[in-house]
Amino acid sequence: MQQTTVGVSLVGCGSARLPTILSNADLSKMVETSDEWIATRTGIRQRHIAMEQDSLSSLAASAGATALEMSALSPEEVDLIILATSTPDDLFGSAAQVQAHLGATRAVAFDLTAACSGFVFALVTAAQYMRLGVYQTVLVIGADVLSRWTDWSDRRTCVLFGDGAGAVVLRASDRDRLRGFEMRSDGALNGCLTLPYQSESADLVEGKTSQQGTFAPVSMNGKEVYRFAVKRVPEIIEKALFRADLTTKDIDWLLLHQANQRILDAVANRLDIPAERVISNMSRHGNTSAASIPIALDEAVRDGKIKPGDVIASSGFGAGLSWGAAVFEWG
Ligand code: ACO
């Protein structure tokens, strides 16, 4: 195995196609809400949702396959797959199923759980293996099917989320296009946004029990999460820019986790980045958790908005609480 220090290039991206759309009008039939309320508070008009035939692994594999296609690489060339997800098909992990779906027979594959920060954390993790020369070709996938864990009778949360999967292909290169990053966690604020395990005690033998249960739907303190995001995200982007020896003036695109249009606007405003340099697909996808950054990246690249050499400041933030930023050059 090669052991030289190398850099990372982002050479391809892709996302899964989820044709079923749940509109704000549909939601208005399910809970007391309106298109006007949802659009004004969040920027969301619709979201895509997974149907019975869509497993998390199949969506992730589909995103991965389109990213490999753009990169003109075959699945057998992939050394490592990191699947960022909080909604696996299997609690033991779904990355190996993605590897099998893709036919990426040489790749080692594992899940990484960091909620809406998952994609940025996975990208940075992948880059460390590559910088050490351990792996040359890595597929980083962000995928979530939060519709499985949404309380569809809770209007405060059910209007926010959508399902999806997006992916990028990283290749070892002479020049490091991951210019800077920074990651943070604060478990003291865990209660602000959770999808907790809930169990009942079942007797095994005298004095010994097991805790059997399932996960409760997503619960969120919206105001706390909003405050956290608009304070912490600009800070961490500035730290990642500092590490990259860049300033906000050098950024071509601000690519944030698509949580809420008001968060995107507030962060851009604090960083003094004009709206035309902010990538947003909120209105069409809602919040797809770990999938939101790679889906937005994929759409912007395929639309010809993001071009090779463009500098992108990305940031994921959410449950944990966790947050992170990565500054990279596309292509
Ligand atoms: N439709 C109509 N009314 C609603 C809805 C809805 N879908 N949801 C809440 N309301 C009502 C509430 O019941 C409340 O009514 P009341 O005053 O009679 O009690 C009123 O609207 C205001 O509710 P708030 O919860 O205070 O609404 P807020 O202005 O804070 O907006 C929102 C809620 C959009 C979630 C906001 O807090 C926010 O943007 N939070 C950021 C959190 C976020 O984006 N989370 C995404 C997931 S986490 C992540 O990815 C980081």
Tab-separated table of C-alpha atoms and ligand atoms in Angstrom:
chain	number	residue	atom	x	y	z
A	1	MET	CA	0.000	0.000	0.000
A	2	GLN	CA	1.293	3.452	-0.962
A	3	GLN	CA	2.280	5.619	2.044
A	4	THR	CA	2.893	9.125	0.691
A	5	THR	CA	1.051	12.306	1.611
A	6	VAL	CA	-1.350	13.216	-1.188
A	7	GLY	CA	-4.265	15.526	-1.730
A	8	VAL	CA	-7.936	15.074	-2.488
A	9	SER	CA	-9.969	16.053	-5.552
A	10	LEU	CA	-13.744	15.955	-5.874
A	11	VAL	CA	-14.258	14.495	-9.327
A	12	GLY	CA	-17.919	13.511	-9.548
A	13	CYS	CA	-21.298	13.816	-7.914
A	14	GLY	CA	-24.704	12.259	-8.164
A	15	SER	CA	-28.072	11.932	-6.509
A	16	ALA	CA	-30.942	9.478	-6.398
A	17	ARG	CA	-34.200	10.100	-8.226
A	18	LEU	CA	-37.212	9.988	-5.946
A	19	PRO	CA	-40.252	10.715	-8.112
A	20	THR	CA	-42.911	10.872	-5.372
A	21	ILE	CA	-43.537	14.431	-4.212
A	22	LEU	CA	-45.356	15.454	-1.049
A	23	SER	CA	-46.494	19.037	-1.511
A	24	ASN	CA	-47.443	21.607	1.096
A	25	ALA	CA	-51.016	21.179	-0.155
A	26	ASP	CA	-50.784	17.448	0.658
A	27	LEU	CA	-49.545	18.289	4.166
A	28	SER	CA	-52.432	20.726	4.622
A	29	LYS	CA	-54.733	17.712	4.297
A	30	MET	CA	-52.842	15.857	7.024
A	31	VAL	CA	-52.263	18.526	9.709
A	32	GLU	CA	-53.479	22.047	10.393
A	33	THR	CA	-51.043	24.021	8.257
A	34	SER	CA	-50.878	25.894	4.962
A	35	ASP	CA	-48.570	26.383	2.001
A	36	GLU	CA	-48.269	30.017	3.059
A	37	TRP	CA	-47.143	29.177	6.643
A	38	ILE	CA	-44.623	26.559	5.519
A	39	ALA	CA	-43.202	28.604	2.635
A	40	THR	CA	-42.830	31.806	4.666
A	41	ARG	CA	-41.223	30.152	7.714
A	42	THR	CA	-39.041	27.618	5.921
A	43	GLY	CA	-38.886	28.252	2.153
A	44	ILE	CA	-40.164	24.713	1.503
A	45	ARG	CA	-42.866	24.082	-1.134
A	46	GLN	CA	-42.498	20.337	-1.540
A	47	ARG	CA	-40.316	17.384	-0.571
A	48	HIS	CA	-39.604	14.005	-2.162
A	49	ILE	CA	-40.460	10.904	-0.190
A	50	ALA	CA	-39.369	7.289	-0.421
A	51	MET	CA	-41.951	4.687	-1.344
A	52	GLU	CA	-42.161	1.050	-0.222
A	53	GLN	CA	-39.685	-0.151	-2.849
A	54	ASP	CA	-37.041	2.459	-1.890
A	55	SER	CA	-34.650	1.233	0.786
A	56	LEU	CA	-32.040	3.580	2.245
A	57	SER	CA	-29.358	1.360	0.714
A	58	SER	CA	-30.919	1.366	-2.759
A	59	LEU	CA	-31.208	5.161	-2.762
A	60	ALA	CA	-27.641	5.554	-1.533
A	61	ALA	CA	-26.398	3.112	-4.174
A	62	SER	CA	-28.285	4.937	-6.909
A	63	ALA	CA	-26.680	8.247	-5.872
A	64	GLY	CA	-23.290	6.544	-5.723
A	65	ALA	CA	-23.732	4.993	-9.177
A	66	THR	CA	-24.538	8.348	-10.808
A	67	ALA	CA	-21.509	9.937	-9.107
A	68	LEU	CA	-19.246	7.145	-10.387
A	69	GLU	CA	-20.714	7.561	-13.865
A	70	MET	CA	-19.853	11.279	-13.880
A	71	SER	CA	-16.337	10.391	-12.726
A	72	ALA	CA	-15.953	7.768	-15.475
A	73	LEU	CA	-14.927	5.230	-12.836
A	74	SER	CA	-16.157	1.684	-12.372
A	75	PRO	CA	-17.463	0.429	-8.999
A	76	GLU	CA	-14.514	-2.005	-8.817
A	77	GLU	CA	-12.137	0.966	-8.630
A	78	VAL	CA	-13.615	2.230	-5.341
A	79	ASP	CA	-11.428	1.584	-2.265
A	80	LEU	CA	-13.720	2.956	0.438
A	81	ILE	CA	-17.412	3.842	0.828
A	82	ILE	CA	-18.522	6.044	3.721
A	83	LEU	CA	-22.283	6.248	4.100
A	84	ALA	CA	-23.442	9.180	6.218
A	85	THR	CA	-26.910	8.341	7.473
A	86	SER	CA	-29.064	8.395	10.587
A	87	THR	CA	-31.763	6.221	9.048
A	88	PRO	CA	-30.091	2.945	8.044
A	89	ASP	CA	-32.035	-0.092	6.872
A	90	ASP	CA	-30.105	-2.067	9.458
A	91	LEU	CA	-28.749	-0.806	12.780
A	92	PHE	CA	-25.607	-2.853	12.138
A	93	GLY	CA	-25.011	-0.494	9.209
A	94	SER	CA	-26.172	-0.171	5.620
A	95	ALA	CA	-22.911	0.718	3.867
A	96	ALA	CA	-22.057	-2.913	3.113
A	97	GLN	CA	-25.435	-3.313	1.375
A	98	VAL	CA	-24.627	-0.222	-0.695
A	99	GLN	CA	-21.288	-1.809	-1.605
A	100	ALA	CA	-23.108	-4.965	-2.746
A	101	HIS	CA	-25.777	-3.003	-4.698
A	102	LEU	CA	-23.024	-1.116	-6.514
A	103	GLY	CA	-20.798	-4.130	-7.122
A	104	ALA	CA	-17.927	-2.195	-5.520
A	105	THR	CA	-16.356	-5.509	-4.592
A	106	ARG	CA	-12.946	-4.135	-3.526
A	107	ALA	CA	-14.318	-1.394	-1.284
A	108	VAL	CA	-14.478	-1.448	2.480
A	109	ALA	CA	-17.692	0.245	3.576
A	110	PHE	CA	-18.978	1.694	6.831
A	111	ASP	CA	-21.716	3.970	8.142
A	112	LEU	CA	-21.062	7.304	9.834
A	113	THR	CA	-23.768	8.867	11.983
A	114	ALA	CA	-23.724	12.606	12.544
A	115	ALA	CA	-27.257	13.592	11.474
A	116	CYS	CA	-27.312	16.698	9.269
A	117	SER	CA	-23.542	17.153	9.740
A	118	GLY	CA	-22.964	13.630	8.444
A	119	PHE	CA	-21.915	14.496	4.910
A	120	VAL	CA	-19.295	17.066	5.970
A	121	PHE	CA	-17.963	14.737	8.691
A	122	ALA	CA	-17.771	11.867	6.157
A	123	LEU	CA	-16.014	14.024	3.564
A	124	VAL	CA	-13.393	15.092	6.093
A	125	THR	CA	-12.977	11.505	7.361
A	126	ALA	CA	-12.480	10.211	3.819
A	127	ALA	CA	-9.894	12.906	3.110
A	128	GLN	CA	-7.739	11.777	6.059
A	129	TYR	CA	-7.403	8.248	4.659
A	130	MET	CA	-6.533	9.711	1.286
A	131	ARG	CA	-4.002	12.219	2.579
A	132	LEU	CA	-2.152	9.329	4.221
A	133	GLY	CA	-2.078	7.520	0.887
A	134	VAL	CA	-4.137	4.605	2.258
A	135	TYR	CA	-7.033	4.890	-0.228
A	136	GLN	CA	-7.065	6.478	-3.687
A	137	THR	CA	-10.739	6.377	-4.680
A	138	VAL	CA	-13.503	7.015	-2.159
A	139	LEU	CA	-17.259	7.304	-2.464
A	140	VAL	CA	-18.869	9.545	0.149
A	141	ILE	CA	-22.640	9.246	0.309
A	142	GLY	CA	-25.156	11.213	2.361
A	143	ALA	CA	-28.568	9.537	2.505
A	144	ASP	CA	-31.566	9.754	4.791
A	145	VAL	CA	-35.151	8.586	4.836
A	146	LEU	CA	-36.452	10.685	7.707
A	147	SER	CA	-40.047	10.062	6.568
A	148	ARG	CA	-39.683	6.747	8.443
A	149	TRP	CA	-39.135	8.571	11.717
A	150	THR	CA	-41.344	11.627	11.322
A	151	ASP	CA	-44.428	12.064	13.449
A	152	TRP	CA	-46.871	12.835	10.644
A	153	SER	CA	-49.359	14.267	13.145
A	154	ASP	CA	-46.851	16.858	14.474
A	155	ARG	CA	-47.091	19.971	12.305
A	156	ARG	CA	-44.021	21.545	13.977
A	157	THR	CA	-41.724	18.911	12.473
A	158	CYS	CA	-43.481	16.979	9.693
A	159	VAL	CA	-43.443	19.945	7.291
A	160	LEU	CA	-39.654	20.212	7.407
A	161	PHE	CA	-38.219	16.924	6.219
A	162	GLY	CA	-37.817	15.080	2.935
A	163	ASP	CA	-35.996	11.935	1.810
A	164	GLY	CA	-33.002	11.715	-0.500
A	165	ALA	CA	-29.475	10.594	-1.267
A	166	GLY	CA	-26.471	12.340	-2.792
A	167	ALA	CA	-22.868	11.319	-3.336
A	168	VAL	CA	-19.419	12.546	-4.317
A	169	VAL	CA	-16.392	10.687	-5.636
A	170	LEU	CA	-12.994	11.657	-4.215
A	171	ARG	CA	-9.725	10.806	-5.903
A	172	ALA	CA	-6.195	11.145	-4.664
A	173	SER	CA	-4.424	14.018	-6.428
A	174	ASP	CA	-1.193	16.015	-6.295
A	175	ARG	CA	-2.936	19.173	-5.130
A	176	ASP	CA	-5.299	19.106	-2.131
A	177	ARG	CA	-8.667	20.605	-3.077
A	178	LEU	CA	-10.012	20.195	0.471
A	179	ARG	CA	-8.584	23.531	1.525
A	180	GLY	CA	-9.765	23.664	5.137
A	181	PHE	CA	-12.198	22.169	7.613
A	182	GLU	CA	-13.419	22.364	11.197
A	183	MET	CA	-15.805	20.132	13.140
A	184	ARG	CA	-17.558	20.477	16.510
A	185	SER	CA	-19.944	18.617	18.822
A	186	ASP	CA	-21.912	19.669	21.887
A	187	GLY	CA	-23.779	16.811	23.511
A	188	ALA	CA	-25.024	19.122	26.274
A	189	LEU	CA	-27.527	20.414	23.696
A	190	ASN	CA	-28.575	16.918	22.569
A	191	GLY	CA	-32.158	17.398	23.752
A	192	CYS	CA	-32.788	20.152	21.161
A	193	LEU	CA	-33.101	17.656	18.336
A	194	THR	CA	-33.444	13.924	18.918
A	195	LEU	CA	-34.684	10.643	17.529
A	196	PRO	CA	-34.293	8.700	20.788
A	197	TYR	CA	-34.495	5.017	21.592
A	198	GLN	CA	-37.489	4.222	23.763
A	199	SER	CA	-37.800	0.914	25.503
A	200	GLU	CA	-39.789	-1.150	27.905
A	201	SER	CA	-38.138	-3.374	30.440
A	202	ALA	CA	-38.693	-7.085	29.841
A	203	ASP	CA	-37.784	-9.663	32.519
A	204	LEU	CA	-35.178	-12.223	31.487
A	205	VAL	CA	-34.510	-14.048	34.761
A	206	GLU	CA	-34.839	-12.898	38.358
A	207	GLY	CA	-33.238	-9.433	38.697
A	208	LYS	CA	-32.148	-9.215	35.045
A	209	THR	CA	-33.979	-7.379	32.317
A	210	SER	CA	-33.510	-6.386	28.708
A	211	GLN	CA	-34.652	-3.080	27.261
A	212	GLN	CA	-36.654	-3.786	24.136
A	213	GLY	CA	-38.110	-1.006	22.050
A	214	THR	CA	-37.880	1.201	19.028
A	215	PHE	CA	-37.032	4.790	18.161
A	216	ALA	CA	-39.399	7.635	18.926
A	217	PRO	CA	-40.140	10.088	16.099
A	218	VAL	CA	-38.000	13.187	15.605
A	219	SER	CA	-38.541	15.842	18.240
A	220	MET	CA	-37.119	19.316	17.974
A	221	ASN	CA	-36.943	22.628	19.787
A	222	GLY	CA	-37.145	24.719	16.605
A	223	LYS	CA	-36.249	28.039	18.185
A	224	GLU	CA	-33.152	26.623	19.942
A	225	VAL	CA	-31.967	24.924	16.752
A	226	TYR	CA	-32.461	28.143	14.805
A	227	ARG	CA	-30.453	30.151	17.365
A	228	PHE	CA	-27.700	27.501	17.428
A	229	ALA	CA	-27.425	27.426	13.629
A	230	VAL	CA	-27.276	31.147	12.964
A	231	LYS	CA	-24.573	31.618	15.636
A	232	ARG	CA	-22.409	28.522	15.165
A	233	VAL	CA	-22.473	28.076	11.386
A	234	PRO	CA	-20.924	31.455	10.450
A	235	GLU	CA	-18.287	30.927	13.178
A	236	ILE	CA	-17.265	27.510	11.930
A	237	ILE	CA	-17.168	28.603	8.284
A	238	GLU	CA	-14.844	31.431	9.270
A	239	LYS	CA	-12.602	28.928	11.118
A	240	ALA	CA	-12.477	26.601	8.095
A	241	LEU	CA	-11.704	29.596	5.836
A	242	PHE	CA	-8.920	30.651	8.209
A	243	ARG	CA	-7.401	27.166	7.965
A	244	ALA	CA	-7.658	27.428	4.169
A	245	ASP	CA	-5.981	30.830	4.258
A	246	LEU	CA	-9.029	32.292	2.500
A	247	THR	CA	-11.695	34.863	3.330
A	248	THR	CA	-15.402	35.052	2.511
A	249	LYS	CA	-14.439	37.167	-0.529
A	250	ASP	CA	-12.754	34.089	-2.037
A	251	ILE	CA	-15.900	31.941	-1.851
A	252	ASP	CA	-17.731	31.297	-5.113
A	253	TRP	CA	-20.556	29.373	-3.451
A	254	LEU	CA	-22.002	29.015	0.028
A	255	LEU	CA	-23.422	25.502	0.247
A	256	LEU	CA	-25.160	24.945	3.564
A	257	HIS	CA	-27.144	22.031	4.879
A	258	GLN	CA	-30.599	22.808	3.540
A	259	ALA	CA	-32.390	23.081	6.901
A	260	ASN	CA	-34.461	26.172	6.422
A	261	GLN	CA	-34.278	29.135	4.027
A	262	ARG	CA	-34.302	31.556	6.944
A	263	ILE	CA	-31.170	29.894	8.344
A	264	LEU	CA	-29.488	30.054	4.913
A	265	ASP	CA	-30.352	33.756	4.600
A	266	ALA	CA	-29.234	34.621	8.147
A	267	VAL	CA	-25.878	32.805	7.786
A	268	ALA	CA	-25.186	34.406	4.386
A	269	ASN	CA	-26.082	37.769	5.852
A	270	ARG	CA	-23.703	37.353	8.811
A	271	LEU	CA	-20.906	36.327	6.454
A	272	ASP	CA	-21.790	39.152	4.057
A	273	ILE	CA	-22.238	36.752	1.146
A	274	PRO	CA	-24.730	37.933	-1.490
A	275	ALA	CA	-27.837	35.815	-2.143
A	276	GLU	CA	-26.749	34.959	-5.691
A	277	ARG	CA	-23.770	33.041	-4.292
A	278	VAL	CA	-25.917	30.919	-1.961
A	279	ILE	CA	-27.016	27.496	-3.221
A	280	SER	CA	-30.572	26.639	-2.232
A	281	ASN	CA	-32.911	23.888	-3.298
A	282	MET	CA	-35.015	24.154	-0.128
A	283	SER	CA	-38.238	24.829	-1.981
A	284	ARG	CA	-38.076	21.520	-3.895
A	285	HIS	CA	-36.488	19.143	-1.383
A	286	GLY	CA	-37.040	20.369	2.172
A	287	ASN	CA	-34.509	19.149	4.721
A	288	THR	CA	-33.020	15.812	3.651
A	289	SER	CA	-30.531	15.654	6.548
A	290	ALA	CA	-27.193	14.052	5.519
A	291	ALA	CA	-28.289	14.056	1.877
A	292	SER	CA	-28.967	17.768	1.557
A	293	ILE	CA	-25.448	19.057	0.775
A	294	PRO	CA	-24.537	16.439	-1.869
A	295	ILE	CA	-27.960	16.739	-3.545
A	296	ALA	CA	-27.642	20.529	-3.742
A	297	LEU	CA	-24.059	20.170	-4.997
A	298	ASP	CA	-25.106	17.664	-7.651
A	299	GLU	CA	-27.933	19.872	-8.920
A	300	ALA	CA	-25.715	22.957	-9.054
A	301	VAL	CA	-22.933	21.105	-10.896
A	302	ARG	CA	-25.337	19.571	-13.423
A	303	ASP	CA	-27.034	22.970	-13.948
A	304	GLY	CA	-23.620	24.404	-14.821
A	305	LYS	CA	-23.743	26.787	-11.853
A	306	ILE	CA	-20.751	25.267	-10.042
A	307	LYS	CA	-17.762	25.000	-12.380
A	308	PRO	CA	-14.367	23.300	-12.052
A	309	GLY	CA	-12.095	25.418	-9.849
A	310	ASP	CA	-14.948	27.117	-7.974
A	311	VAL	CA	-14.359	27.503	-4.236
A	312	ILE	CA	-17.221	26.176	-2.125
A	313	ALA	CA	-17.741	26.785	1.580
A	314	SER	CA	-20.025	24.072	2.892
A	315	SER	CA	-21.421	23.527	6.348
A	316	GLY	CA	-23.525	20.813	7.921
A	317	PHE	CA	-25.220	21.271	11.285
A	318	GLY	CA	-27.853	19.548	13.328
A	319	ALA	CA	-28.520	16.791	15.829
A	320	GLY	CA	-25.862	15.880	18.333
A	321	LEU	CA	-25.696	18.769	18.390
A	322	SER	CA	-22.961	18.698	15.787
A	323	TRP	CA	-21.641	21.116	13.216
A	324	GLY	CA	-18.837	21.291	10.719
A	325	ALA	CA	-17.523	23.181	7.715
A	326	ALA	CA	-15.408	22.160	4.747
A	327	VAL	CA	-13.931	24.541	2.188
A	328	PHE	CA	-13.110	22.825	-1.080
A	329	GLU	CA	-12.496	23.443	-4.760
A	330	TRP	CA	-14.781	21.622	-7.176
A	331	GLY	CA	-13.278	19.374	-9.847
B	1	ACO	N1	-48.287	25.206	10.324
B	1	ACO	C1	-48.966	26.162	10.946
B	1	ACO	N2	-48.642	26.589	12.187
B	1	ACO	C2	-47.579	26.038	12.779
B	1	ACO	C3	-46.818	25.018	12.164
B	1	ACO	C4	-47.208	24.605	10.883
B	1	ACO	N3	-46.551	23.657	10.218
B	1	ACO	N4	-45.816	24.669	13.009
B	1	ACO	C5	-45.943	25.419	14.108
B	1	ACO	N5	-47.013	26.238	13.971
B	1	ACO	C6	-47.519	27.207	14.918
B	1	ACO	C7	-47.168	26.857	16.335
B	1	ACO	O1	-48.109	25.951	16.881
B	1	ACO	C8	-47.211	28.201	16.986
B	1	ACO	O2	-48.533	28.543	17.227
B	1	ACO	P1	-48.960	29.222	18.634
B	1	ACO	O3	-48.222	30.529	18.647
B	1	ACO	O4	-50.420	29.319	18.497
B	1	ACO	O5	-48.484	28.257	19.672
B	1	ACO	C9	-46.692	29.155	15.896
B	1	ACO	O6	-46.883	28.461	14.671
B	1	ACO	C10	-45.250	29.489	16.062
B	1	ACO	O7	-44.537	28.281	16.320
B	1	ACO	P2	-43.017	28.238	16.510
B	1	ACO	O8	-42.564	26.825	16.769
B	1	ACO	O9	-42.654	29.286	17.501
B	1	ACO	O10	-42.577	28.663	15.052
B	1	ACO	P3	-41.254	29.321	14.600
B	1	ACO	O11	-41.483	30.707	14.164
B	1	ACO	O12	-40.125	29.063	15.561
B	1	ACO	O13	-40.948	28.473	13.286
B	1	ACO	C11	-39.513	26.684	12.620
B	1	ACO	C12	-40.755	27.054	13.384
B	1	ACO	C13	-39.727	27.001	11.146
B	1	ACO	C14	-39.246	25.194	12.772
B	1	ACO	C15	-38.349	27.515	13.196
B	1	ACO	O14	-38.264	27.359	14.579
B	1	ACO	C16	-37.058	27.189	12.609
B	1	ACO	O15	-36.743	27.604	11.519
B	1	ACO	N6	-36.239	26.423	13.344
B	1	ACO	C17	-34.970	25.914	12.846
B	1	ACO	C18	-35.034	24.486	12.996
B	1	ACO	C19	-34.875	23.774	11.729
B	1	ACO	O16	-34.752	24.285	10.637
B	1	ACO	N7	-34.870	22.504	11.900
B	1	ACO	C20	-34.677	21.648	10.806
B	1	ACO	C21	-34.203	20.368	11.284
B	1	ACO	S1	-32.776	20.518	12.169
B	1	ACO	C22	-31.542	20.721	11.170
B	1	ACO	O17	-31.552	20.247	10.081
B	1	ACO	C23	-30.508	21.513	11.687
